[in-house]
Coordinates of N, CA and C in Angstrom, one line a residue:
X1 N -7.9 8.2 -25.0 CA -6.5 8.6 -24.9 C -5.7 7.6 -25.6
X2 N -4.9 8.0 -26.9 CA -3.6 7.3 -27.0 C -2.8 6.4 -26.2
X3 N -2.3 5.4 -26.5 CA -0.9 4.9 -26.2 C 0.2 4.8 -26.6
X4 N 1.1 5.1 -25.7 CA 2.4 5.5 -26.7 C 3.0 3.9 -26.8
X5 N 3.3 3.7 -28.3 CA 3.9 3.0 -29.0 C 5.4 3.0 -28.4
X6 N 6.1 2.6 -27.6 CA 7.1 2.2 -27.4 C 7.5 0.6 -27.8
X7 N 8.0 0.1 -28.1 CA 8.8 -1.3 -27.7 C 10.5 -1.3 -27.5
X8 N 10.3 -2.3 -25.8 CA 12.0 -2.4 -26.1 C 13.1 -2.3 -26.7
X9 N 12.7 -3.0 -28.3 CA 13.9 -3.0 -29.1 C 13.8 -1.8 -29.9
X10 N 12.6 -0.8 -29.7 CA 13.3 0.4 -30.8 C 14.3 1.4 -30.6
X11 N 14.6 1.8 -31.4 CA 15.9 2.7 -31.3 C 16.1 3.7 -30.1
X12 N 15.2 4.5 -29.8 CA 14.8 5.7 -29.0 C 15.3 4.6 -27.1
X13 N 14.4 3.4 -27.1 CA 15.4 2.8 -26.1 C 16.1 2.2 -25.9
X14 N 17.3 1.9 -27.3 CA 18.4 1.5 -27.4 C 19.3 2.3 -27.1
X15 N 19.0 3.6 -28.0 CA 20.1 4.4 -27.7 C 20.0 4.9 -26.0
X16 N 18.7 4.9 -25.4 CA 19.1 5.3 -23.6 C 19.8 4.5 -23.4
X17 N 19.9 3.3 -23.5 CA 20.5 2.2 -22.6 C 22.0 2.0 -23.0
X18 N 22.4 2.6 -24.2 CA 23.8 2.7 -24.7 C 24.3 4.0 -24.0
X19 N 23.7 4.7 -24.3 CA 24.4 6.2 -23.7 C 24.5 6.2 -21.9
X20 N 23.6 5.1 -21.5 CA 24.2 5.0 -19.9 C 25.3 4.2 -19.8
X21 N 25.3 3.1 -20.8 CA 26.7 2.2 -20.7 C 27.9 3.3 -20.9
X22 N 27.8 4.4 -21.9 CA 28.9 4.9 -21.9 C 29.3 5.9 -21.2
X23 N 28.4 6.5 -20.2 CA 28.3 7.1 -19.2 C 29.3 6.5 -17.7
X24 N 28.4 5.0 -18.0 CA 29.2 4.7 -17.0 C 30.4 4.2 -17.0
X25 N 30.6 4.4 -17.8 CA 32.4 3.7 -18.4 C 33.1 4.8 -18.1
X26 N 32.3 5.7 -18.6 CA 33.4 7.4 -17.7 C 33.4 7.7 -16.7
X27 N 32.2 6.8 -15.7 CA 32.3 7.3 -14.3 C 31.1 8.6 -14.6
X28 N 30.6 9.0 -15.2 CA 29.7 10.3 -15.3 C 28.4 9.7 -14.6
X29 N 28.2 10.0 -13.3 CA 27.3 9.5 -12.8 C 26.4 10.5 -12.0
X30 N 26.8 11.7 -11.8 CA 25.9 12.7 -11.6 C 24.7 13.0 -12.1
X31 N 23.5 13.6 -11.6 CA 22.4 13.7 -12.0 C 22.4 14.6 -13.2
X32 N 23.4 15.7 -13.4 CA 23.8 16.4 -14.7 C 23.9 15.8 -15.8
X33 N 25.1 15.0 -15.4 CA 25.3 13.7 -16.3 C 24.3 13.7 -17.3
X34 N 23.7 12.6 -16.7 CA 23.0 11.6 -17.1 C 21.5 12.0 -17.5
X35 N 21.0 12.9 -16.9 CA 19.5 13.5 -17.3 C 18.7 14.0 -18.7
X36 N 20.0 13.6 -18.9 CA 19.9 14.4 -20.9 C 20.0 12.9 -21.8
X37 N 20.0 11.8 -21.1 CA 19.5 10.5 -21.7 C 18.4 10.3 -22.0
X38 N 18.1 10.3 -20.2 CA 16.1 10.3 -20.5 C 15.7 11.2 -21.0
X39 N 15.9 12.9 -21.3 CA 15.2 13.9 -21.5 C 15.0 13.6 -22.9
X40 N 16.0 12.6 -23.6 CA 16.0 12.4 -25.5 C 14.8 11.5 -25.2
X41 N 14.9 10.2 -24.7 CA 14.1 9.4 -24.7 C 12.5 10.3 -24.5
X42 N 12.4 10.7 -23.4 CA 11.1 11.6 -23.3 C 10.6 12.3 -24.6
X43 N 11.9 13.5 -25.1 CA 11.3 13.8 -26.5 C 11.1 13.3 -27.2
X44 N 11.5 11.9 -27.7 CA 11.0 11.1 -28.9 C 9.5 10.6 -28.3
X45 N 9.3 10.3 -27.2 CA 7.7 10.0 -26.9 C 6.6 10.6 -26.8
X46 N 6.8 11.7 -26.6 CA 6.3 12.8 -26.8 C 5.6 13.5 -28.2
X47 N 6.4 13.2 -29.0 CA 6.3 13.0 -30.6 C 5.1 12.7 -30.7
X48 N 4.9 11.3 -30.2 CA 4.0 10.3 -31.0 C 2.5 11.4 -30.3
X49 N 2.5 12.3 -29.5 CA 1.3 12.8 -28.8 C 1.1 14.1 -29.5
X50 N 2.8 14.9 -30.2 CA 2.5 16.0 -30.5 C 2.8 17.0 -29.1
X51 N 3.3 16.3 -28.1 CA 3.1 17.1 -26.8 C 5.3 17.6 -27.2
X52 N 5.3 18.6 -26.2 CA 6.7 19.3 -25.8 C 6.7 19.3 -25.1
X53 N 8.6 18.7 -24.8 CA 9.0 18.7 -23.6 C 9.8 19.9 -23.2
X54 N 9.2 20.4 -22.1 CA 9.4 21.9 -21.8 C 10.9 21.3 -20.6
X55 N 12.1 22.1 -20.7 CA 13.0 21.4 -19.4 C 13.0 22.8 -18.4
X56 N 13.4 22.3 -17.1 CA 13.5 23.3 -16.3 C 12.0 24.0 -16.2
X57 N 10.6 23.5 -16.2 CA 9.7 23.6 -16.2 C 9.2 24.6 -14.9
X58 N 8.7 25.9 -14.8 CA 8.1 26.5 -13.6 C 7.1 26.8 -13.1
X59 N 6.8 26.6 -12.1 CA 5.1 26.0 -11.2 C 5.4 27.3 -10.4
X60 N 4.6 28.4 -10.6 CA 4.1 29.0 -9.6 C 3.9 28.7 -8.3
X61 N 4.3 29.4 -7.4 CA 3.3 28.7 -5.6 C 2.6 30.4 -5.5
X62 N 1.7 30.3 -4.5 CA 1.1 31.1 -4.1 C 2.0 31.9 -2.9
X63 N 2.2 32.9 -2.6 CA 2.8 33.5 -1.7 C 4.3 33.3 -1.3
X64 N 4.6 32.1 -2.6 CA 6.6 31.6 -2.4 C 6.7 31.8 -3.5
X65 N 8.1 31.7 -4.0 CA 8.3 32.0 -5.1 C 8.7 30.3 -6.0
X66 N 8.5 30.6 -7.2 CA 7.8 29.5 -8.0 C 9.2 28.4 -7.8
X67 N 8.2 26.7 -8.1 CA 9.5 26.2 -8.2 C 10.0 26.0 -9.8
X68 N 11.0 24.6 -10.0 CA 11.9 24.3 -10.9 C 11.6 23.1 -11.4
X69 N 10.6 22.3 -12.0 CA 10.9 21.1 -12.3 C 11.6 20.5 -13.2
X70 N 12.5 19.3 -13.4 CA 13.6 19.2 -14.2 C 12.5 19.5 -15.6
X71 N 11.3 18.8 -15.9 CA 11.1 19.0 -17.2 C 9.3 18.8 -17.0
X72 N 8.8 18.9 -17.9 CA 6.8 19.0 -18.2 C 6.8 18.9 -19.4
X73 N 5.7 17.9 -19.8 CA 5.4 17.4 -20.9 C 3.9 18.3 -21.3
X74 N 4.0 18.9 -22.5 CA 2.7 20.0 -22.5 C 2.2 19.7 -23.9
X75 N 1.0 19.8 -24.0 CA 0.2 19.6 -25.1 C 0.2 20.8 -26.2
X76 N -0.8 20.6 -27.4 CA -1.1 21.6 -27.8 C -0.9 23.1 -27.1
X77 N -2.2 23.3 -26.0 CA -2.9 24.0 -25.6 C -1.6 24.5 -24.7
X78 N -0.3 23.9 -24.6 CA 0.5 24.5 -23.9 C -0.3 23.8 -22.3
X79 N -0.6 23.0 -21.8 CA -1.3 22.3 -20.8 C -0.6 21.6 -20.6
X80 N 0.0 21.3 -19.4 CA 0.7 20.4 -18.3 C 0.1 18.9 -19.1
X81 N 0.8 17.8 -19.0 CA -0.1 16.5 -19.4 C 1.0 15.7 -18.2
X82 N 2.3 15.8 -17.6 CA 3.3 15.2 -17.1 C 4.2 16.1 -16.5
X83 N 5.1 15.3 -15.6 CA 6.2 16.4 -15.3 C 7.3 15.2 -15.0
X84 N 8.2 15.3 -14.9 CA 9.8 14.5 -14.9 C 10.5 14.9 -13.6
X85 N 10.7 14.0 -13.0 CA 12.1 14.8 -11.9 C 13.0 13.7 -12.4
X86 N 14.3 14.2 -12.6 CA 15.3 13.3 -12.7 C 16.3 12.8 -11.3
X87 N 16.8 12.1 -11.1 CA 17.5 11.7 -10.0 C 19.0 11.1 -10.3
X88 N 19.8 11.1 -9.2 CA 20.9 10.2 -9.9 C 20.9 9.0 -8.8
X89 N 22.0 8.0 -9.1 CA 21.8 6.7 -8.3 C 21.8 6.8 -6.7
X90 N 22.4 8.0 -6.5 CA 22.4 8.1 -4.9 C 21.1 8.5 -4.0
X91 N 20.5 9.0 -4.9 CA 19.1 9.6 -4.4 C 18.0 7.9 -4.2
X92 N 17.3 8.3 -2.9 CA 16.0 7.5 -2.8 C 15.3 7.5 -3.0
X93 N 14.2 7.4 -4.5 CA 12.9 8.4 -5.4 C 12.2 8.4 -4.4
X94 N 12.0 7.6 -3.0 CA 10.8 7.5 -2.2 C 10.9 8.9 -1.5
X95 N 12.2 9.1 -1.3 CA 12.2 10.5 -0.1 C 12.6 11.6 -0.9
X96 N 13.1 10.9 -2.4 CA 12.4 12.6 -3.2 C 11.3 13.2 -3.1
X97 N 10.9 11.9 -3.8 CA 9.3 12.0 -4.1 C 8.6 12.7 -3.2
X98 N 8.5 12.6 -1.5 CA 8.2 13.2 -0.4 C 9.0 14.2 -0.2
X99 N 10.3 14.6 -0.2 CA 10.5 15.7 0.1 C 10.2 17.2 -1.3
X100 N 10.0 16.8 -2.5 CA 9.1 17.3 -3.5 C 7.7 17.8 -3.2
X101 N 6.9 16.8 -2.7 CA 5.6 16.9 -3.0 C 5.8 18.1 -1.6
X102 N 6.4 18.0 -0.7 CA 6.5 18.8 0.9 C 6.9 20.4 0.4
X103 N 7.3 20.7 -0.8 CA 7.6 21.6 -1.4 C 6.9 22.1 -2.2
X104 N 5.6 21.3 -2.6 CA 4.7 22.1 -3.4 C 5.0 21.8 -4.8
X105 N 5.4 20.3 -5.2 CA 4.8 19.9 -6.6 C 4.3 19.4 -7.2
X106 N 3.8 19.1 -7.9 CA 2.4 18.7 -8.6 C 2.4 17.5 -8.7
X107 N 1.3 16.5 -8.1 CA 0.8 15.3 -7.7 C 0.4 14.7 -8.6
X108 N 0.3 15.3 -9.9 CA -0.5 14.4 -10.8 C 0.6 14.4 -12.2
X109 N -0.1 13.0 -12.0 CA 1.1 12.4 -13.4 C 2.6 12.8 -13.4
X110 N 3.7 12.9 -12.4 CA 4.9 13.0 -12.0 C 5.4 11.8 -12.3
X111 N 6.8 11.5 -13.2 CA 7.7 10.4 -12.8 C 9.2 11.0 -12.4
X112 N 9.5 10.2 -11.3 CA 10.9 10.8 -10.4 C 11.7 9.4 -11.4
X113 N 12.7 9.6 -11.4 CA 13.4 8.6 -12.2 C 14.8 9.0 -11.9
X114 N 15.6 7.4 -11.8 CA 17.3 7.6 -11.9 C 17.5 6.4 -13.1
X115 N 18.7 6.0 -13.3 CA 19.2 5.4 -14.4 C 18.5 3.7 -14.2
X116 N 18.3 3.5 -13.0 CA 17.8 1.8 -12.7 C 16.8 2.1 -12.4
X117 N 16.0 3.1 -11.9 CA 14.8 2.9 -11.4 C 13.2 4.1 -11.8
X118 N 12.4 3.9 -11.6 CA 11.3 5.2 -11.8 C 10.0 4.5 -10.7
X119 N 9.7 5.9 -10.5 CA 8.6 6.4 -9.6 C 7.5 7.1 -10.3
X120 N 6.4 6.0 -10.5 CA 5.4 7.3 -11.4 C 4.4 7.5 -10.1
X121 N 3.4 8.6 -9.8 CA 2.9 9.0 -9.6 C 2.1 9.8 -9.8
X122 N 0.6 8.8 -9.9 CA -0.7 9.2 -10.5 C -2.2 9.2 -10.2
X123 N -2.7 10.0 -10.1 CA -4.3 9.8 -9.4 C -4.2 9.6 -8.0
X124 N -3.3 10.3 -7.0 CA -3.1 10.4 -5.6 C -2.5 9.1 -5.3
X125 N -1.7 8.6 -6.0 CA -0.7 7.0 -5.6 C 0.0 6.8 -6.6
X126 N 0.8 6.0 -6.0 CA 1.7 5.1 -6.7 C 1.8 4.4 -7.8
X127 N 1.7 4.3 -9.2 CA 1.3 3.6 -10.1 C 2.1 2.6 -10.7
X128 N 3.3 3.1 -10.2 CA 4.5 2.0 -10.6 C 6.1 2.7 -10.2
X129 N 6.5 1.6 -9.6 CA 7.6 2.2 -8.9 C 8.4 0.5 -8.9
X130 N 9.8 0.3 -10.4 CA 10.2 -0.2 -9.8 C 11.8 -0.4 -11.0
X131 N 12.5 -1.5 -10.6 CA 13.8 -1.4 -11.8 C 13.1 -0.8 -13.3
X132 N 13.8 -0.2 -13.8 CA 13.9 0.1 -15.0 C 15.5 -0.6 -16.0
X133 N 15.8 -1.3 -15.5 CA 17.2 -1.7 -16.0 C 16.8 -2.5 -16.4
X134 N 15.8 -3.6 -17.2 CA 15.6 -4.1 -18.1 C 14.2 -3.5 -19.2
X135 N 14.7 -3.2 -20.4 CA 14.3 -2.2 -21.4 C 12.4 -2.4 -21.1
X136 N 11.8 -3.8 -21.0 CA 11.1 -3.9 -20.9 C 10.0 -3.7 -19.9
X137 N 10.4 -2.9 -18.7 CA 10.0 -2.5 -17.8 C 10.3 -0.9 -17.6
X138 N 11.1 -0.6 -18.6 CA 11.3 1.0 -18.9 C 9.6 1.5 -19.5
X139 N 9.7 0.2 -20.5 CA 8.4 0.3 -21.6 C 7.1 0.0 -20.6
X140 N 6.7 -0.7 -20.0 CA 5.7 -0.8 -19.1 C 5.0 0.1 -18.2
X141 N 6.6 1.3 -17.9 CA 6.4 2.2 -16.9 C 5.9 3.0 -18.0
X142 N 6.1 3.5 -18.8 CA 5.4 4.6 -19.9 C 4.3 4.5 -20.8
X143 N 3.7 2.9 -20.6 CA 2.3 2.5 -20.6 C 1.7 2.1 -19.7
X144 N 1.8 2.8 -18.6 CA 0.5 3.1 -17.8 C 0.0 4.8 -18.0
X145 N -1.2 4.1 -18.0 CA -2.2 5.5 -18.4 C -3.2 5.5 -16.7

């Protein structure tokens, strides 16, 4: 498997971490907001796999009707590889994360993320869940495989 080539100082996570400063300078702090920061950052990562980022992504349930995920990272083959929940700062990714998965969505390879923080969840646990507010722990969390 590949690794994505990120580093702190490249552009792709310059410009996230600028477009939240100016975010918050407006007070735009809603999860509307701000979701279309990371969703750029995601697409440029994605690149480097060849994978699409599909937004508003939909998961079937059996006998309910399907859910919504903010976004899914898909390969070639059109194949799930990821999925994104976005959050804003009011939210607790811990009791998203649980009240999500209590709803039927997919356990593997999921990161719940707000502007300071991410939740990845991988291989039935936790694989990293912690600040994202310095660039180089943005990068860390997207090099675990």
């Amino acid at each position: 498997m590949s690794t994505l080539n990120l580093k702190p100082a490249n552009a792709p996570v310059r410009v996230y971490y600028a477009t939240l400063q100016k975010f918050a300078r407006g007070r735009f702090d809603n999860e509307g907001n701000i979701r279309g920061a990371f969703e750029d950052l995601l697409k440029k990562c994605a690149r480097q796999f060849d994978w699409t980022l599909v937004p508003e992504y939909q998961v079937a349930r059996t006998g309910q009707s399907p859910i919504r995920i903010d976004a899914a990272l898909l390969d070639a083959f059109n194949l799930p590889r990821g999925y994104w929940e976005a959050k804003d700062e009011k939210d607790s990714l811990m009791e998203e994360m649980e009240k999500k998965f209590r709803a039927g969505y997919p356990r593997s390879n999921i990161l719940f993320q707000r502007p300071t923080e991410a939740l990845l969840f991988q291989d039935g646990r936790i694989a990293f869940h912690d600040s994202i507010e310095d660039p180089q722990k943005l990068v860390d969390c997207g090099s675990i495989s």
